Amino acid sequence: MQLTPTSVTRLDRAFRWPGGARVGIIFNVAYEGWSEGQTPGLGPMGNPLRSGFVDVNAASWGLYGPTRGIWRALEVAERNGIPMSIMVNGVLAEKWPDTVKAIHAGGHEIIAHSYGMDVIPVYLDEAGQRENIKRTTGLIADLTGEMPSGWISPRGTGSPIHAALLCEQGYLHHGDCNDDDLPYHIAFGERAIVGMPLTMDVNDLPSAIRYGNAARTLIEQFDDLLAASLEHESAPLFFDVTIHTHVYGRPAGAWTFDAMMKKARTARNVWIGTRRTAALHARTYWT
């Protein structure tokens, strides 16, 4: 298998989303879990514990995702009739299978998100990366009856060879990139994968946890980005709206997800879809 790209082909200004829209919006949910004994590296408490101690506060904070947050996010999407792209760690298919089944039954795209948030591909050798892809893919596919077509690594960080390994396993697209406004075609010899940039401009985790912004700030970011995209840009583009089930899956933030969906639905000349449908549509421009 060719491990470095043989070509990268980007879309030009003539590209349009389905229906002729110039601007696309994708609503993502990061539904995250950690391997046994591991906890989130970022939590609501500003003072980190000393090294060598288990942060039970962060662990409990992360568990809100499967207990309440994912259900609230699914409810918001159902109210608005919007399909989402939902990042799912393999460990959640093991420990919370009913939630993963509900995501699939709801018609949402499941994006493989590594086995756990602590399993970051760049820390693994080639064999370890292959095993992580196989394990994560298998856990999700065995539960839903369908192999995920997309992958996003924890913190959007794959490795120099990870896209090639995903391509080898039959993945349609990956989001471990942030270097374009549009999908692009990455060839590895005779095989290819779509790079689907993961945009971070409207994302609850950095906004609320890293920078301490109020929830309504995320709506302001969305409003500003949508206005800029429609009124100040002339080239085609898309952007992501992302919440985490353990962050804005809570009542304090879930309402913003609902509000942004409603705004997107009423915006003119905007296409709303999943990362899978976006990748499939973009691929028609190269075939």
PDB file of N, CA and C in Angstrom, residues 24-125:
ATOM      1  N   GLY A  24     -22.249  25.398   2.336  1.00  0.00           N
ATOM      2  CA  GLY A  24     -22.730  24.188   2.992  1.00  0.00           C
ATOM      3  C   GLY A  24     -22.505  24.261   4.496  1.00  0.00           C
ATOM      4  N   ILE A  25     -23.404  23.646   5.253  1.00  0.00           N
ATOM      5  CA  ILE A  25     -23.270  23.582   6.714  1.00  0.00           C
ATOM      6  C   ILE A  25     -23.452  22.134   7.147  1.00  0.00           C
ATOM      7  N   ILE A  26     -22.548  21.670   7.988  1.00  0.00           N
ATOM      8  CA  ILE A  26     -22.618  20.312   8.524  1.00  0.00           C
ATOM      9  C   ILE A  26     -22.709  20.390  10.045  1.00  0.00           C
ATOM     10  N   PHE A  27     -23.720  19.745  10.601  1.00  0.00           N
ATOM     11  CA  PHE A  27     -23.889  19.702  12.054  1.00  0.00           C
ATOM     12  C   PHE A  27     -23.285  18.403  12.585  1.00  0.00           C
ATOM     13  N   ASN A  28     -22.281  18.556  13.435  1.00  0.00           N
ATOM     14  CA  ASN A  28     -21.566  17.419  14.019  1.00  0.00           C
ATOM     15  C   ASN A  28     -21.848  17.306  15.512  1.00  0.00           C
ATOM     16  N   VAL A  29     -21.820  16.087  15.993  1.00  0.00           N
ATOM     17  CA  VAL A  29     -21.819  15.836  17.430  1.00  0.00           C
ATOM     18  C   VAL A  29     -20.615  14.962  17.747  1.00  0.00           C
ATOM     19  N   ALA A  30     -19.822  15.373  18.716  1.00  0.00           N
ATOM     20  CA  ALA A  30     -18.708  14.561  19.197  1.00  0.00           C
ATOM     21  C   ALA A  30     -19.202  13.784  20.416  1.00  0.00           C
ATOM     22  N   TYR A  31     -19.430  12.494  20.197  1.00  0.00           N
ATOM     23  CA  TYR A  31     -19.895  11.596  21.255  1.00  0.00           C
ATOM     24  C   TYR A  31     -18.686  10.767  21.674  1.00  0.00           C
ATOM     25  N   GLU A  32     -18.125  11.112  22.838  1.00  0.00           N
ATOM     26  CA  GLU A  32     -16.779  10.647  23.157  1.00  0.00           C
ATOM     27  C   GLU A  32     -16.711   9.782  24.413  1.00  0.00           C
ATOM     28  N   GLY A  33     -15.793   8.809  24.362  1.00  0.00           N
ATOM     29  CA  GLY A  33     -15.534   7.943  25.496  1.00  0.00           C
ATOM     30  C   GLY A  33     -14.043   7.680  25.625  1.00  0.00           C
ATOM     31  N   TRP A  34     -13.649   7.160  26.754  1.00  0.00           N
ATOM     32  CA  TRP A  34     -12.231   6.934  27.041  1.00  0.00           C
ATOM     33  C   TRP A  34     -11.994   5.474  27.415  1.00  0.00           C
ATOM     34  N   SER A  35     -10.804   5.000  27.138  1.00  0.00           N
ATOM     35  CA  SER A  35     -10.440   3.634  27.506  1.00  0.00           C
ATOM     36  C   SER A  35     -10.526   3.463  29.020  1.00  0.00           C
ATOM     37  N   GLU A  36     -10.632   2.221  29.454  1.00  0.00           N
ATOM     38  CA  GLU A  36     -10.728   1.922  30.880  1.00  0.00           C
ATOM     39  C   GLU A  36      -9.560   2.553  31.637  1.00  0.00           C
ATOM     40  N   GLY A  37      -9.885   3.305  32.687  1.00  0.00           N
ATOM     41  CA  GLY A  37      -8.862   3.939  33.504  1.00  0.00           C
ATOM     42  C   GLY A  37      -8.378   5.281  33.001  1.00  0.00           C
ATOM     43  N   GLN A  38      -8.858   5.708  31.830  1.00  0.00           N
ATOM     44  CA  GLN A  38      -8.454   6.995  31.260  1.00  0.00           C
ATOM     45  C   GLN A  38      -9.565   8.028  31.456  1.00  0.00           C
ATOM     46  N   THR A  39      -9.192   9.287  31.541  1.00  0.00           N
ATOM     47  CA  THR A  39     -10.164  10.360  31.749  1.00  0.00           C
ATOM     48  C   THR A  39      -9.903  11.502  30.770  1.00  0.00           C
ATOM     49  N   PRO A  40     -10.882  12.382  30.580  1.00  0.00           N
ATOM     50  CA  PRO A  40     -10.666  13.533  29.697  1.00  0.00           C
ATOM     51  C   PRO A  40      -9.470  14.364  30.149  1.00  0.00           C
ATOM     52  N   GLY A  41      -8.707  14.838  29.182  1.00  0.00           N
ATOM     53  CA  GLY A  41      -7.550  15.666  29.502  1.00  0.00           C
ATOM     54  C   GLY A  41      -7.930  17.105  29.776  1.00  0.00           C
ATOM     55  N   LEU A  42      -9.178  17.444  29.458  1.00  0.00           N
ATOM     56  CA  LEU A  42      -9.677  18.803  29.651  1.00  0.00           C
ATOM     57  C   LEU A  42     -11.010  18.684  30.362  1.00  0.00           C
ATOM     58  N   GLY A  43     -11.201  19.451  31.419  1.00  0.00           N
ATOM     59  CA  GLY A  43     -12.442  19.361  32.174  1.00  0.00           C
ATOM     60  C   GLY A  43     -12.906  20.716  32.651  1.00  0.00           C
ATOM     61  N   PRO A  44     -14.024  20.746  33.370  1.00  0.00           N
ATOM     62  CA  PRO A  44     -14.588  22.026  33.795  1.00  0.00           C
ATOM     63  C   PRO A  44     -13.821  22.706  34.923  1.00  0.00           C
ATOM     64  N   MET A  45     -12.971  21.967  35.626  1.00  0.00           N
ATOM     65  CA  MET A  45     -12.203  22.558  36.716  1.00  0.00           C
ATOM     66  C   MET A  45     -10.917  23.185  36.176  1.00  0.00           C
ATOM     67  N   GLY A  46     -10.639  24.383  36.576  1.00  0.00           N
ATOM     68  CA  GLY A  46      -9.484  25.106  36.046  1.00  0.00           C
ATOM     69  C   GLY A  46      -8.155  24.636  36.594  1.00  0.00           C
ATOM     70  N   ASN A  47      -8.177  23.993  37.761  1.00  0.00           N
ATOM     71  CA  ASN A  47      -6.918  23.563  38.375  1.00  0.00           C
ATOM     72  C   ASN A  47      -6.725  22.068  38.178  1.00  0.00           C
ATOM     73  N   PRO A  48      -5.752  21.653  37.335  1.00  0.00           N
ATOM     74  CA  PRO A  48      -5.517  20.228  37.097  1.00  0.00           C
ATOM     75  C   PRO A  48      -4.970  19.536  38.339  1.00  0.00           C
ATOM     76  N   LEU A  49      -5.302  18.246  38.476  1.00  0.00           N
ATOM     77  CA  LEU A  49      -4.775  17.465  39.586  1.00  0.00           C
ATOM     78  C   LEU A  49      -3.288  17.203  39.405  1.00  0.00           C
ATOM     79  N   ARG A  50      -2.617  16.876  40.517  1.00  0.00           N
ATOM     80  CA  ARG A  50      -1.224  16.482  40.425  1.00  0.00           C
ATOM     81  C   ARG A  50      -1.112  15.189  39.631  1.00  0.00           C
ATOM     82  N   SER A  51      -0.005  15.014  38.958  1.00  0.00           N
ATOM     83  CA  SER A  51       0.243  13.824  38.150  1.00  0.00           C
ATOM     84  C   SER A  51       0.174  12.564  39.009  1.00  0.00           C
ATOM     85  N   GLY A  52      -0.420  11.512  38.450  1.00  0.00           N
ATOM     86  CA  GLY A  52      -0.481  10.240  39.151  1.00  0.00           C
ATOM     87  C   GLY A  52      -1.778   9.985  39.882  1.00  0.00           C
ATOM     88  N   PHE A  53      -2.706  10.937  39.857  1.00  0.00           N
ATOM     89  CA  PHE A  53      -3.988  10.779  40.529  1.00  0.00           C
ATOM     90  C   PHE A  53      -5.117  10.745  39.500  1.00  0.00           C
ATOM     91  N   VAL A  54      -6.121   9.919  39.750  1.00  0.00           N
ATOM     92  CA  VAL A  54      -7.256   9.804  38.832  1.00  0.00           C
ATOM     93  C   VAL A  54      -8.188  10.991  39.028  1.00  0.00           C
ATOM     94  N   ASP A  55      -8.482  11.684  37.960  1.00  0.00           N
ATOM     95  CA  ASP A  55      -9.374  12.843  38.019  1.00  0.00           C
ATOM     96  C   ASP A  55     -10.814  12.352  37.907  1.00  0.00           C
ATOM     97  N   VAL A  56     -11.397  11.997  39.048  1.00  0.00           N
ATOM     98  CA  VAL A  56     -12.756  11.452  39.032  1.00  0.00           C
ATOM     99  C   VAL A  56     -13.772  12.510  38.613  1.00  0.00           C
ATOM    100  N   ASN A  57     -13.446  13.783  38.842  1.00  0.00           N
ATOM    101  CA  ASN A  57     -14.348  14.848  38.396  1.00  0.00           C
ATOM    102  C   ASN A  57     -14.431  14.875  36.877  1.00  0.00           C
ATOM    103  N   ALA A  58     -13.278  14.828  36.207  1.00  0.00           N
ATOM    104  CA  ALA A  58     -13.258  14.834  34.745  1.00  0.00           C
ATOM    105  C   ALA A  58     -13.910  13.575  34.185  1.00  0.00           C
ATOM    106  N   ALA A  59     -13.684  12.433  34.853  1.00  0.00           N
ATOM    107  CA  ALA A  59     -14.287  11.182  34.393  1.00  0.00           C
ATOM    108  C   ALA A  59     -15.805  11.261  34.451  1.00  0.00           C
ATOM    109  N   SER A  60     -16.318  11.787  35.553  1.00  0.00           N
ATOM    110  CA  SER A  60     -17.764  11.920  35.705  1.00  0.00           C
ATOM    111  C   SER A  60     -18.332  12.919  34.706  1.00  0.00           C
ATOM    112  N   TRP A  61     -17.602  13.998  34.485  1.00  0.00           N
ATOM    113  CA  TRP A  61     -18.008  15.009  33.492  1.00  0.00           C
ATOM    114  C   TRP A  61     -18.143  14.377  32.108  1.00  0.00           C
ATOM    115  N   GLY A  62     -17.193  13.541  31.737  1.00  0.00           N
ATOM    116  CA  GLY A  62     -17.237  12.885  30.437  1.00  0.00           C
ATOM    117  C   GLY A  62     -18.384  11.898  30.311  1.00  0.00           C
ATOM    118  N   LEU A  63     -18.779  11.274  31.424  1.00  0.00           N
ATOM    119  CA  LEU A  63     -19.857  10.284  31.391  1.00  0.00           C
ATOM    120  C   LEU A  63     -21.232  10.899  31.162  1.00  0.00           C
ATOM    121  N   TYR A  64     -21.313  12.217  31.231  1.00  0.00           N
ATOM    122  CA  TYR A  64     -22.602  12.852  30.946  1.00  0.00           C
ATOM    123  C   TYR A  64     -23.022  12.582  29.506  1.00  0.00           C
ATOM    124  N   GLY A  65     -22.033  12.415  28.623  1.00  0.00           N
ATOM    125  CA  GLY A  65     -22.334  12.182  27.209  1.00  0.00           C
ATOM    126  C   GLY A  65     -23.252  11.001  26.978  1.00  0.00           C
ATOM    127  N   PRO A  66     -22.868   9.791  27.431  1.00  0.00           N
ATOM    128  CA  PRO A  66     -23.743   8.641  27.201  1.00  0.00           C
ATOM    129  C   PRO A  66     -24.991   8.597  28.074  1.00  0.00           C
ATOM    130  N   THR A  67     -24.952   9.207  29.247  1.00  0.00           N
ATOM    131  CA  THR A  67     -26.129   9.118  30.110  1.00  0.00           C
ATOM    132  C   THR A  67     -27.236  10.079  29.687  1.00  0.00           C
ATOM    133  N   ARG A  68     -26.881  11.298  29.296  1.00  0.00           N
ATOM    134  CA  ARG A  68     -27.895  12.301  28.953  1.00  0.00           C
ATOM    135  C   ARG A  68     -27.614  13.049  27.655  1.00  0.00           C
ATOM    136  N   GLY A  69     -26.361  13.430  27.448  1.00  0.00           N
ATOM    137  CA  GLY A  69     -26.046  14.358  26.364  1.00  0.00           C
ATOM    138  C   GLY A  69     -26.394  13.869  24.979  1.00  0.00           C
ATOM    139  N   ILE A  70     -26.096  12.599  24.672  1.00  0.00           N
ATOM    140  CA  ILE A  70     -26.368  12.097  23.322  1.00  0.00           C
ATOM    141  C   ILE A  70     -27.858  12.077  23.047  1.00  0.00           C
ATOM    142  N   TRP A  71     -28.645  11.737  24.056  1.00  0.00           N
ATOM    143  CA  TRP A  71     -30.095  11.697  23.864  1.00  0.00           C
ATOM    144  C   TRP A  71     -30.657  13.085  23.595  1.00  0.00           C
ATOM    145  N   ARG A  72     -30.132  14.069  24.289  1.00  0.00           N
ATOM    146  CA  ARG A  72     -30.608  15.443  24.064  1.00  0.00           C
ATOM    147  C   ARG A  72     -30.238  15.921  22.666  1.00  0.00           C
ATOM    148  N   ALA A  73     -29.025  15.618  22.217  1.00  0.00           N
ATOM    149  CA  ALA A  73     -28.603  16.023  20.873  1.00  0.00           C
ATOM    150  C   ALA A  73     -29.476  15.369  19.803  1.00  0.00           C
ATOM    151  N   LEU A  74     -29.795  14.087  19.987  1.00  0.00           N
ATOM    152  CA  LEU A  74     -30.657  13.389  19.034  1.00  0.00           C
ATOM    153  C   LEU A  74     -32.053  14.002  19.009  1.00  0.00           C
ATOM    154  N   GLU A  75     -32.532  14.403  20.159  1.00  0.00           N
ATOM    155  CA  GLU A  75     -33.858  15.025  20.241  1.00  0.00           C
ATOM    156  C   GLU A  75     -33.883  16.360  19.506  1.00  0.00           C
ATOM    157  N   VAL A  76     -32.838  17.155  19.667  1.00  0.00           N
ATOM    158  CA  VAL A  76     -32.753  18.446  18.975  1.00  0.00           C
ATOM    159  C   VAL A  76     -32.749  18.237  17.462  1.00  0.00           C
ATOM    160  N   ALA A  77     -31.970  17.275  17.001  1.00  0.00           N
ATOM    161  CA  ALA A  77     -31.898  17.006  15.561  1.00  0.00           C
ATOM    162  C   ALA A  77     -33.233  16.525  15.013  1.00  0.00           C
ATOM    163  N   GLU A  78     -33.913  15.674  15.781  1.00  0.00           N
ATOM    164  CA  GLU A  78     -35.207  15.164  15.328  1.00  0.00           C
ATOM    165  C   GLU A  78     -36.227  16.295  15.217  1.00  0.00           C
ATOM    166  N   ARG A  79     -36.210  17.214  16.174  1.00  0.00           N
ATOM    167  CA  ARG A  79     -37.136  18.354  16.117  1.00  0.00           C
ATOM    168  C   ARG A  79     -36.930  19.179  14.862  1.00  0.00           C
ATOM    169  N   ASN A  80     -35.676  19.284  14.431  1.00  0.00           N
ATOM    170  CA  ASN A  80     -35.349  20.131  13.289  1.00  0.00           C
ATOM    171  C   ASN A  80     -35.270  19.373  11.969  1.00  0.00           C
ATOM    172  N   GLY A  81     -35.373  18.053  12.030  1.00  0.00           N
ATOM    173  CA  GLY A  81     -35.310  17.256  10.814  1.00  0.00           C
ATOM    174  C   GLY A  81     -33.973  17.327  10.109  1.00  0.00           C
ATOM    175  N   ILE A  82     -32.896  17.423  10.886  1.00  0.00           N
ATOM    176  CA  ILE A  82     -31.557  17.566  10.312  1.00  0.00           C
ATOM    177  C   ILE A  82     -30.710  16.330  10.614  1.00  0.00           C
ATOM    178  N   PRO A  83     -30.150  15.697   9.582  1.00  0.00           N
ATOM    179  CA  PRO A  83     -29.235  14.572   9.809  1.00  0.00           C
ATOM    180  C   PRO A  83     -27.875  15.088  10.263  1.00  0.00           C
ATOM    181  N   MET A  84     -27.286  14.412  11.233  1.00  0.00           N
ATOM    182  CA  MET A  84     -26.009  14.851  11.785  1.00  0.00           C
ATOM    183  C   MET A  84     -24.910  13.853  11.466  1.00  0.00           C
ATOM    184  N   SER A  85     -23.679  14.318  11.549  1.00  0.00           N
ATOM    185  CA  SER A  85     -22.506  13.447  11.529  1.00  0.00           C
ATOM    186  C   SER A  85     -22.037  13.328  12.974  1.00  0.00           C
ATOM    187  N   ILE A  86     -22.051  12.109  13.501  1.00  0.00           N
ATOM    188  CA  ILE A  86     -21.771  11.905  14.920  1.00  0.00           C
ATOM    189  C   ILE A  86     -20.506  11.071  15.085  1.00  0.00           C
ATOM    190  N   MET A  87     -19.494  11.667  15.689  1.00  0.00           N
ATOM    191  CA  MET A  87     -18.240  10.974  15.964  1.00  0.00           C
ATOM    192  C   MET A  87     -18.450  10.035  17.148  1.00  0.00           C
ATOM    193  N   VAL A  88     -18.108   8.772  16.959  1.00  0.00           N
ATOM    194  CA  VAL A  88     -18.356   7.755  17.978  1.00  0.00           C
ATOM    195  C   VAL A  88     -17.082   6.952  18.224  1.00  0.00           C
ATOM    196  N   ASN A  89     -16.653   6.890  19.466  1.00  0.00           N
ATOM    197  CA  ASN A  89     -15.509   6.047  19.831  1.00  0.00           C
ATOM    198  C   ASN A  89     -15.940   4.591  19.944  1.00  0.00           C
ATOM    199  N   GLY A  90     -15.037   3.686  19.599  1.00  0.00           N
ATOM    200  CA  GLY A  90     -15.343   2.268  19.663  1.00  0.00           C
ATOM    201  C   GLY A  90     -15.751   1.801  21.049  1.00  0.00           C
ATOM    202  N   VAL A  91     -15.156   2.387  22.085  1.00  0.00           N
ATOM    203  CA  VAL A  91     -15.467   1.974  23.451  1.00  0.00           C
ATOM    204  C   VAL A  91     -16.935   2.206  23.783  1.00  0.00           C
ATOM    205  N   LEU A  92     -17.565   3.172  23.134  1.00  0.00           N
ATOM    206  CA  LEU A  92     -18.980   3.437  23.382  1.00  0.00           C
ATOM    207  C   LEU A  92     -19.860   2.334  22.809  1.00  0.00           C
ATOM    208  N   ALA A  93     -19.416   1.737  21.703  1.00  0.00           N
ATOM    209  CA  ALA A  93     -20.151   0.598  21.148  1.00  0.00           C
ATOM    210  C   ALA A  93     -20.085  -0.596  22.100  1.00  0.00           C
ATOM    211  N   GLU A  94     -19.002  -0.694  22.863  1.00  0.00           N
ATOM    212  CA  GLU A  94     -18.854  -1.767  23.849  1.00  0.00           C
ATOM    213  C   GLU A  94     -19.687  -1.507  25.095  1.00  0.00           C
ATOM    214  N   LYS A  95     -19.594  -0.288  25.622  1.00  0.00           N
ATOM    215  CA  LYS A  95     -20.174   0.005  26.933  1.00  0.00           C
ATOM    216  C   LYS A  95     -21.586   0.582  26.882  1.00  0.00           C
ATOM    217  N   TRP A  96     -21.921   1.268  25.785  1.00  0.00           N
ATOM    218  CA  TRP A  96     -23.232   1.919  25.663  1.00  0.00           C
ATOM    219  C   TRP A  96     -23.844   1.586  24.300  1.00  0.00           C
ATOM    220  N   PRO A  97     -24.036   0.307  24.011  1.00  0.00           N
ATOM    221  CA  PRO A  97     -24.498  -0.080  22.672  1.00  0.00           C
ATOM    222  C   PRO A  97     -25.847   0.507  22.278  1.00  0.00           C
ATOM    223  N   ASP A  98     -26.750   0.681  23.246  1.00  0.00           N
ATOM    224  CA  ASP A  98     -28.073   1.215  22.906  1.00  0.00           C
ATOM    225  C   ASP A  98     -27.981   2.620  22.321  1.00  0.00           C
ATOM    226  N   THR A  99     -27.016   3.404  22.794  1.00  0.00           N
ATOM    227  CA  THR A  99     -26.883   4.765  22.267  1.00  0.00           C
ATOM    228  C   THR A  99     -26.414   4.741  20.818  1.00  0.00           C
ATOM    229  N   VAL A 100     -25.473   3.859  20.512  1.00  0.00           N
ATOM    230  CA  VAL A 100     -24.949   3.779  19.145  1.00  0.00           C
ATOM    231  C   VAL A 100     -26.019   3.239  18.200  1.00  0.00           C
ATOM    232  N   LYS A 101     -26.793   2.275  18.666  1.00  0.00           N
ATOM    233  CA  LYS A 101     -27.901   1.768  17.854  1.00  0.00           C
ATOM    234  C   LYS A 101     -28.922   2.870  17.582  1.00  0.00           C
ATOM    235  N   ALA A 102     -29.189   3.705  18.572  1.00  0.00           N
ATOM    236  CA  ALA A 102     -30.158   4.790  18.400  1.00  0.00           C
ATOM    237  C   ALA A 102     -29.666   5.815  17.388  1.00  0.00           C
ATOM    238  N   ILE A 103     -28.376   6.097  17.396  1.00  0.00           N
ATOM    239  CA  ILE A 103     -27.796   7.022  16.417  1.00  0.00           C
ATOM    240  C   ILE A 103     -28.009   6.482  15.010  1.00  0.00           C
ATOM    241  N   HIS A 104     -27.706   5.219  14.831  1.00  0.00           N
ATOM    242  CA  HIS A 104     -27.844   4.587  13.514  1.00  0.00           C
ATOM    243  C   HIS A 104     -29.310   4.525  13.092  1.00  0.00           C
ATOM    244  N   ALA A 105     -30.187   4.151  14.012  1.00  0.00           N
ATOM    245  CA  ALA A 105     -31.615   4.052  13.695  1.00  0.00           C
ATOM    246  C   ALA A 105     -32.211   5.408  13.343  1.00  0.00           C
ATOM    247  N   GLY A 106     -31.625   6.477  13.882  1.00  0.00           N
ATOM    248  CA  GLY A 106     -32.110   7.822  13.596  1.00  0.00           C
ATOM    249  C   GLY A 106     -31.683   8.356  12.248  1.00  0.00           C
ATOM    250  N   GLY A 107     -30.907   7.582  11.503  1.00  0.00           N
ATOM    251  CA  GLY A 107     -30.485   8.006  10.174  1.00  0.00           C
ATOM    252  C   GLY A 107     -29.297   8.937  10.156  1.00  0.00           C
ATOM    253  N   HIS A 108     -28.586   9.033  11.269  1.00  0.00           N
ATOM    254  CA  HIS A 108     -27.420   9.906  11.333  1.00  0.00           C
ATOM    255  C   HIS A 108     -26.167   9.153  10.884  1.00  0.00           C
ATOM    256  N   GLU A 109     -25.200   9.901  10.396  1.00  0.00           N
ATOM    257  CA  GLU A 109     -23.931   9.295   9.999  1.00  0.00           C
ATOM    258  C   GLU A 109     -23.081   9.033  11.235  1.00  0.00           C
ATOM    259  N   ILE A 110     -22.569   7.824  11.354  1.00  0.00           N
ATOM    260  CA  ILE A 110     -21.622   7.501  12.417  1.00  0.00           C
ATOM    261  C   ILE A 110     -20.212   7.606  11.854  1.00  0.00           C
ATOM    262  N   ILE A 111     -19.415   8.456  12.468  1.00  0.00           N
ATOM    263  CA  ILE A 111     -18.018   8.629  12.077  1.00  0.00           C
ATOM    264  C   ILE A 111     -17.135   7.976  13.134  1.00  0.00           C
ATOM    265  N   ALA A 112     -16.300   7.049  12.719  1.00  0.00           N
ATOM    266  CA  ALA A 112     -15.380   6.392  13.648  1.00  0.00           C
ATOM    267  C   ALA A 112     -14.428   7.432  14.235  1.00  0.00           C
ATOM    268  N   HIS A 113     -14.234   7.350  15.566  1.00  0.00           N
ATOM    269  CA  HIS A 113     -13.482   8.388  16.286  1.00  0.00           C
ATOM    270  C   HIS A 113     -12.370   7.770  17.129  1.00  0.00           C
ATOM    271  N   SER A 114     -11.775   6.658  16.625  1.00  0.00           N
ATOM    272  CA  SER A 114     -10.759   5.883  17.332  1.00  0.00           C
ATOM    273  C   SER A 114     -11.435   5.050  18.429  1.00  0.00           C
ATOM    274  N   TYR A 115     -10.679   4.143  19.037  1.00  0.00           N
ATOM    275  CA  TYR A 115     -11.277   3.319  20.089  1.00  0.00           C
ATOM    276  C   TYR A 115     -11.679   4.187  21.272  1.00  0.00           C
ATOM    277  N   GLY A 116     -10.787   5.056  21.698  1.00  0.00           N
ATOM    278  CA  GLY A 116     -11.068   5.964  22.800  1.00  0.00           C
ATOM    279  C   GLY A 116     -10.380   7.285  22.541  1.00  0.00           C
ATOM    280  N   MET A 117     -10.789   8.311  23.259  1.00  0.00           N
ATOM    281  CA  MET A 117     -10.199   9.633  23.050  1.00  0.00           C
ATOM    282  C   MET A 117      -8.728   9.675  23.436  1.00  0.00           C
ATOM    283  N   ASP A 118      -8.300   8.712  24.224  1.00  0.00           N
ATOM    284  CA  ASP A 118      -6.899   8.624  24.619  1.00  0.00           C
ATOM    285  C   ASP A 118      -6.052   7.867  23.600  1.00  0.00           C
ATOM    286  N   VAL A 119      -6.683   7.286  22.577  1.00  0.00           N
ATOM    287  CA  VAL A 119      -5.958   6.511  21.558  1.00  0.00           C
ATOM    288  C   VAL A 119      -5.783   7.392  20.326  1.00  0.00           C
ATOM    289  N   ILE A 120      -4.684   8.123  20.296  1.00  0.00           N
ATOM    290  CA  ILE A 120      -4.411   9.086  19.230  1.00  0.00           C
ATOM    291  C   ILE A 120      -3.417   8.459  18.254  1.00  0.00           C
ATOM    292  N   PRO A 121      -3.792   8.343  16.977  1.00  0.00           N
ATOM    293  CA  PRO A 121      -2.984   7.582  16.017  1.00  0.00           C
ATOM    294  C   PRO A 121      -1.513   7.957  15.956  1.00  0.00           C
ATOM    295  N   VAL A 122      -1.197   9.241  16.056  1.00  0.00           N
ATOM    296  CA  VAL A 122       0.197   9.650  15.894  1.00  0.00           C
ATOM    297  C   VAL A 122       1.101   9.060  16.982  1.00  0.00           C
ATOM    298  N   TYR A 123       0.527   8.637  18.099  1.00  0.00           N
ATOM    299  CA  TYR A 123       1.307   8.007  19.162  1.00  0.00           C
ATOM    300  C   TYR A 123       1.566   6.521  18.898  1.00  0.00           C
ATOM    301  N   LEU A 124       0.924   5.966  17.882  1.00  0.00           N
ATOM    302  CA  LEU A 124       1.020   4.537  17.602  1.00  0.00           C
ATOM    303  C   LEU A 124       1.934   4.269  16.413  1.00  0.00           C
ATOM    304  N   ASP A 125       2.570   3.103  16.395  1.00  0.00           N
ATOM    305  CA  ASP A 125       3.329   2.719  15.201  1.00  0.00           C
ATOM    306  C   ASP A 125       2.350   2.228  14.132  1.00  0.00           C
TER     307      ASP A 125
END
